[in-house]
């Protein structure tokens, strides 16, 4: 179980990527480095933590991604040095998306 200060940190990370347009909307990486898009986590089939060692942008780190059927979108949080950090942030993203907790 995470310490309260760890969860507070994760909620702050999730809140930085949350958009005020509607509950559940978050910033995601667009098709280029300089752009970002918005996705609804509530529409995702899964929120996953990915070890992105094969990703040139984040070598050997952990990212949070939303899955929409066969399409995966990296959320604009992280990357994180440990899987535990990324899992906490993924949990916080779901809390913010569904409970409005921030």
Coordinates of N, CA and C in Angstrom, one line a residue:
X1 N 0.8 -1.2 0.0 CA 0.0 0.0 0.0 C 0.9 1.2 0.0
X2 N 0.5 2.2 -0.8 CA 1.3 3.4 -0.9 C 1.1 4.3 0.3
X3 N 2.2 5.0 0.6 CA 2.1 6.0 1.7 C 1.2 7.2 1.2
X4 N 0.5 7.9 2.2 CA -0.3 9.0 1.8 C 0.4 10.1 0.9
X5 N 1.7 10.3 1.3 CA 2.4 11.4 0.5 C 2.7 10.9 -0.9
X6 N 2.9 9.6 -1.1 CA 3.1 9.0 -2.4 C 1.8 9.2 -3.3
X7 N 0.7 8.9 -2.7 CA -0.6 9.1 -3.4 C -0.9 10.5 -3.7
X8 N -0.5 11.4 -2.8 CA -0.7 12.9 -3.1 C 0.2 13.3 -4.2
X9 N 1.4 12.8 -4.3 CA 2.3 13.1 -5.4 C 1.7 12.6 -6.7
X10 N 1.2 11.3 -6.7 CA 0.6 10.7 -7.9 C -0.7 11.5 -8.4
X11 N -1.5 11.9 -7.4 CA -2.7 12.7 -7.8 C -2.3 14.0 -8.4
X12 N -1.2 14.7 -7.9 CA -0.7 15.9 -8.5 C -0.2 15.7 -9.9
X13 N 0.5 14.5 -10.1 CA 1.0 14.2 -11.5 C -0.2 14.0 -12.4
X14 N -1.2 13.3 -12.0 CA -2.4 13.1 -12.8 C -3.2 14.4 -13.1
X15 N -3.3 15.2 -12.1 CA -4.0 16.5 -12.2 C -3.3 17.4 -13.2
X16 N -2.0 17.3 -13.3 CA -1.3 18.2 -14.3 C -1.7 17.8 -15.7
X17 N -2.1 16.6 -16.0 CA -2.4 16.2 -17.3 C -3.9 16.2 -17.6
X18 N -4.7 16.4 -16.5 CA -6.2 16.5 -16.6 C -6.6 17.8 -17.3
X19 N -7.6 17.7 -18.1 CA -8.2 18.9 -18.7 C -9.5 19.2 -18.1
X20 N -9.8 20.5 -18.0 CA -11.1 20.9 -17.3 C -12.3 20.9 -18.2
X21 N -12.1 20.5 -19.5 CA -13.3 20.5 -20.4 C -14.4 19.6 -20.0
X22 N -14.1 18.4 -19.4 CA -15.1 17.4 -19.0 C -14.3 16.4 -18.1
X23 N -15.0 15.8 -17.2 CA -14.4 14.7 -16.4 C -13.8 13.6 -17.3
X24 N -12.6 13.2 -17.0 CA -12.0 12.1 -17.6 C -11.1 12.4 -18.8
X25 N -11.0 13.7 -19.2 CA -10.2 14.1 -20.3 C -8.8 14.4 -19.9
X26 N -7.8 13.9 -20.6 CA -6.4 14.1 -20.3 C -5.6 14.4 -21.5
X27 N -4.5 15.1 -21.3 CA -3.5 15.3 -22.3 C -2.8 14.0 -22.7
X28 N -2.6 13.8 -24.0 CA -1.9 12.7 -24.5 C -0.9 13.2 -25.5
X29 N 0.2 12.4 -25.8 CA 1.1 12.7 -26.8 C 0.5 12.6 -28.2
X30 N 0.7 13.6 -29.0 CA 0.2 13.6 -30.4 C 1.1 12.9 -31.3
X31 N 1.1 13.1 -32.5 CA 1.9 12.4 -33.5 C 3.3 12.9 -33.6
X32 N 3.6 14.1 -33.1 CA 4.9 14.7 -33.1 C 5.3 15.1 -31.7
X33 N 6.5 15.3 -31.4 CA 7.0 15.7 -30.1 C 6.4 17.0 -29.6
X34 N 6.1 18.0 -30.5 CA 5.7 19.3 -30.1 C 4.2 19.4 -29.9
X35 N 3.4 18.4 -30.3 CA 2.0 18.4 -30.2 C 1.4 17.5 -29.2
X36 N 0.3 17.9 -28.7 CA -0.4 17.0 -27.8 C -1.9 16.9 -28.2
X37 N -2.6 15.9 -27.8 CA -4.0 15.8 -28.1 C -4.7 15.5 -26.8
X38 N -6.0 15.3 -26.9 CA -6.8 15.0 -25.7 C -7.5 13.7 -25.9
X39 N -7.6 12.9 -24.9 CA -8.4 11.7 -24.9 C -9.2 11.6 -23.7
X40 N -10.3 10.8 -23.8 CA -11.1 10.5 -22.6 C -10.7 9.2 -22.1
X41 N -10.2 9.2 -20.9 CA -9.8 7.9 -20.2 C -11.0 7.1 -20.0
X42 N -12.2 7.7 -19.8 CA -13.4 7.0 -19.6 C -13.8 6.1 -20.8
X43 N -13.3 6.5 -21.9 CA -13.6 5.7 -23.2 C -12.6 4.6 -23.4
X44 N -11.5 4.6 -22.7 CA -10.5 3.6 -22.9 C -11.0 2.2 -22.4
X45 N -10.5 1.2 -23.0 CA -10.8 -0.2 -22.6 C -9.8 -0.6 -21.4
X46 N -8.6 0.0 -21.4 CA -7.7 -0.2 -20.3 C -6.8 1.0 -20.1
X47 N -6.2 1.1 -18.9 CA -5.1 2.0 -18.7 C -4.0 1.1 -18.2
X48 N -2.8 1.2 -18.9 CA -1.7 0.3 -18.7 C -0.4 1.0 -18.4
X49 N 0.5 0.3 -17.7 CA 1.8 0.8 -17.5 C 2.7 0.1 -18.5
X50 N 3.6 0.8 -19.2 CA 4.4 0.2 -20.2 C 5.9 0.4 -19.9
X51 N 6.7 -0.7 -20.0 CA 8.1 -0.5 -19.9 C 8.6 -0.1 -21.3
X52 N 9.1 1.1 -21.5 CA 9.3 1.6 -22.8 C 10.8 1.5 -23.2
X53 N 11.4 0.4 -22.9 CA 12.8 0.3 -23.2 C 13.1 0.4 -24.7
X54 N 12.0 0.0 -25.5 CA 12.2 0.0 -27.0 C 11.9 1.4 -27.6
X55 N 11.3 2.3 -26.7 CA 10.9 3.6 -27.2 C 12.1 4.5 -27.1
X56 N 12.5 5.1 -28.2 CA 13.7 6.0 -28.3 C 13.5 7.3 -27.4
X57 N 12.2 7.7 -27.3 CA 11.9 8.9 -26.6 C 12.1 8.7 -25.1
X58 N 11.8 7.5 -24.6 CA 12.0 7.2 -23.1 C 12.7 5.9 -22.9
X59 N 14.0 5.9 -23.2 CA 14.6 4.6 -23.1 C 14.7 4.1 -21.6
X60 N 14.3 2.9 -21.4 CA 14.4 2.2 -20.1 C 13.7 3.0 -19.0
X61 N 12.4 3.4 -19.3 CA 11.6 4.0 -18.3 C 10.2 3.5 -18.4
X62 N 9.3 4.0 -17.6 CA 7.9 3.5 -17.5 C 6.9 4.6 -17.9
X63 N 5.9 4.3 -18.7 CA 5.0 5.3 -19.1 C 3.6 4.8 -18.8
X64 N 2.6 5.7 -18.9 CA 1.2 5.3 -18.6 C 0.5 5.5 -20.0
X65 N -0.3 4.5 -20.4 CA -0.9 4.5 -21.7 C -2.4 4.1 -21.5
X66 N -3.2 4.7 -22.4 CA -4.6 4.3 -22.5 C -4.8 3.5 -23.7
X67 N -5.6 2.4 -23.6 CA -5.8 1.5 -24.7 C -7.3 1.6 -25.2
X68 N -7.4 1.8 -26.5 CA -8.7 1.9 -27.1 C -8.8 0.8 -28.1
X69 N -9.3 -0.4 -27.7 CA -9.3 -1.5 -28.6 C -7.9 -2.0 -29.0
X70 N -7.5 -1.8 -30.2 CA -6.2 -2.2 -30.6 C -5.2 -1.0 -30.7
X71 N -5.7 0.2 -30.4 CA -4.9 1.4 -30.4 C -4.4 1.9 -29.0
X72 N -3.2 2.2 -28.9 CA -2.6 2.6 -27.6 C -2.1 4.1 -27.7
X73 N -2.5 4.9 -26.7 CA -2.1 6.3 -26.6 C -1.3 6.5 -25.4
X74 N -0.1 7.1 -25.5 CA 0.6 7.5 -24.3 C 0.1 8.8 -23.7
X75 N -0.2 8.7 -22.4 CA -0.7 9.9 -21.7 C 0.5 10.9 -21.4
X76 N 0.2 12.1 -21.3 CA 1.3 13.1 -21.1 C 1.6 13.3 -19.7
X77 N 2.1 12.2 -19.1 CA 2.6 12.2 -17.7 C 3.9 11.3 -17.8
X78 N 4.8 11.6 -16.8 CA 6.0 10.8 -16.8 C 7.0 11.3 -17.9
X79 N 7.9 10.4 -18.3 CA 8.1 9.0 -17.9 C 8.7 8.9 -16.5
X80 N 8.5 7.7 -15.9 CA 8.9 7.4 -14.6 C 10.1 6.4 -14.5
X81 N 10.9 6.5 -13.5 CA 12.0 5.6 -13.3 C 11.7 4.3 -12.8
X82 N 10.5 4.1 -12.2 CA 10.1 2.8 -11.7 C 8.7 2.5 -12.0
X83 N 8.4 1.2 -12.1 CA 7.1 0.7 -12.4 C 6.1 1.2 -11.3
X84 N 6.6 1.1 -10.0 CA 5.7 1.5 -8.9 C 5.2 2.9 -9.0
X85 N 6.1 3.9 -9.5 CA 5.7 5.3 -9.7 C 4.6 5.3 -10.8
X86 N 4.9 4.7 -11.9 CA 3.9 4.7 -13.0 C 2.6 4.1 -12.6
X87 N 2.6 3.0 -11.8 CA 1.3 2.4 -11.4 C 0.6 3.3 -10.5
X88 N 1.2 4.0 -9.6 CA 0.6 5.0 -8.7 C -0.1 6.1 -9.5
X89 N 0.6 6.6 -10.5 CA 0.1 7.6 -11.4 C -1.1 7.1 -12.2
X90 N -1.0 5.9 -12.7 CA -2.1 5.3 -13.5 C -3.4 5.2 -12.6
X91 N -3.2 4.7 -11.3 CA -4.3 4.6 -10.4 C -4.9 6.0 -10.1
X92 N -4.0 7.0 -10.0 CA -4.5 8.4 -9.7 C -5.2 8.9 -10.9
X93 N -4.8 8.6 -12.1 CA -5.5 9.1 -13.4 C -6.9 8.5 -13.3
X94 N -7.1 7.2 -13.0 CA -8.4 6.6 -12.9 C -9.2 7.3 -11.8
X95 N -8.6 7.6 -10.7 CA -9.3 8.3 -9.6 C -9.8 9.7 -10.1
X96 N -8.9 10.4 -10.7 CA -9.3 11.8 -11.2 C -10.4 11.6 -12.3
X97 N -10.3 10.7 -13.2 CA -11.2 10.5 -14.3 C -12.6 10.1 -13.8
X98 N -12.7 9.3 -12.8 CA -14.0 8.8 -12.4 C -14.6 9.4 -11.1
X99 N -13.7 9.9 -10.3 CA -14.1 10.4 -9.0 C -14.0 12.0 -8.9
X100 N -13.2 12.5 -9.8 CA -12.9 14.0 -9.8 C -11.9 14.3 -8.7
X101 N -11.3 13.3 -8.1 CA -10.3 13.5 -7.0 C -9.0 14.1 -7.6
X102 N -8.7 15.3 -7.1 CA -7.5 15.9 -7.5 C -6.9 16.7 -6.4

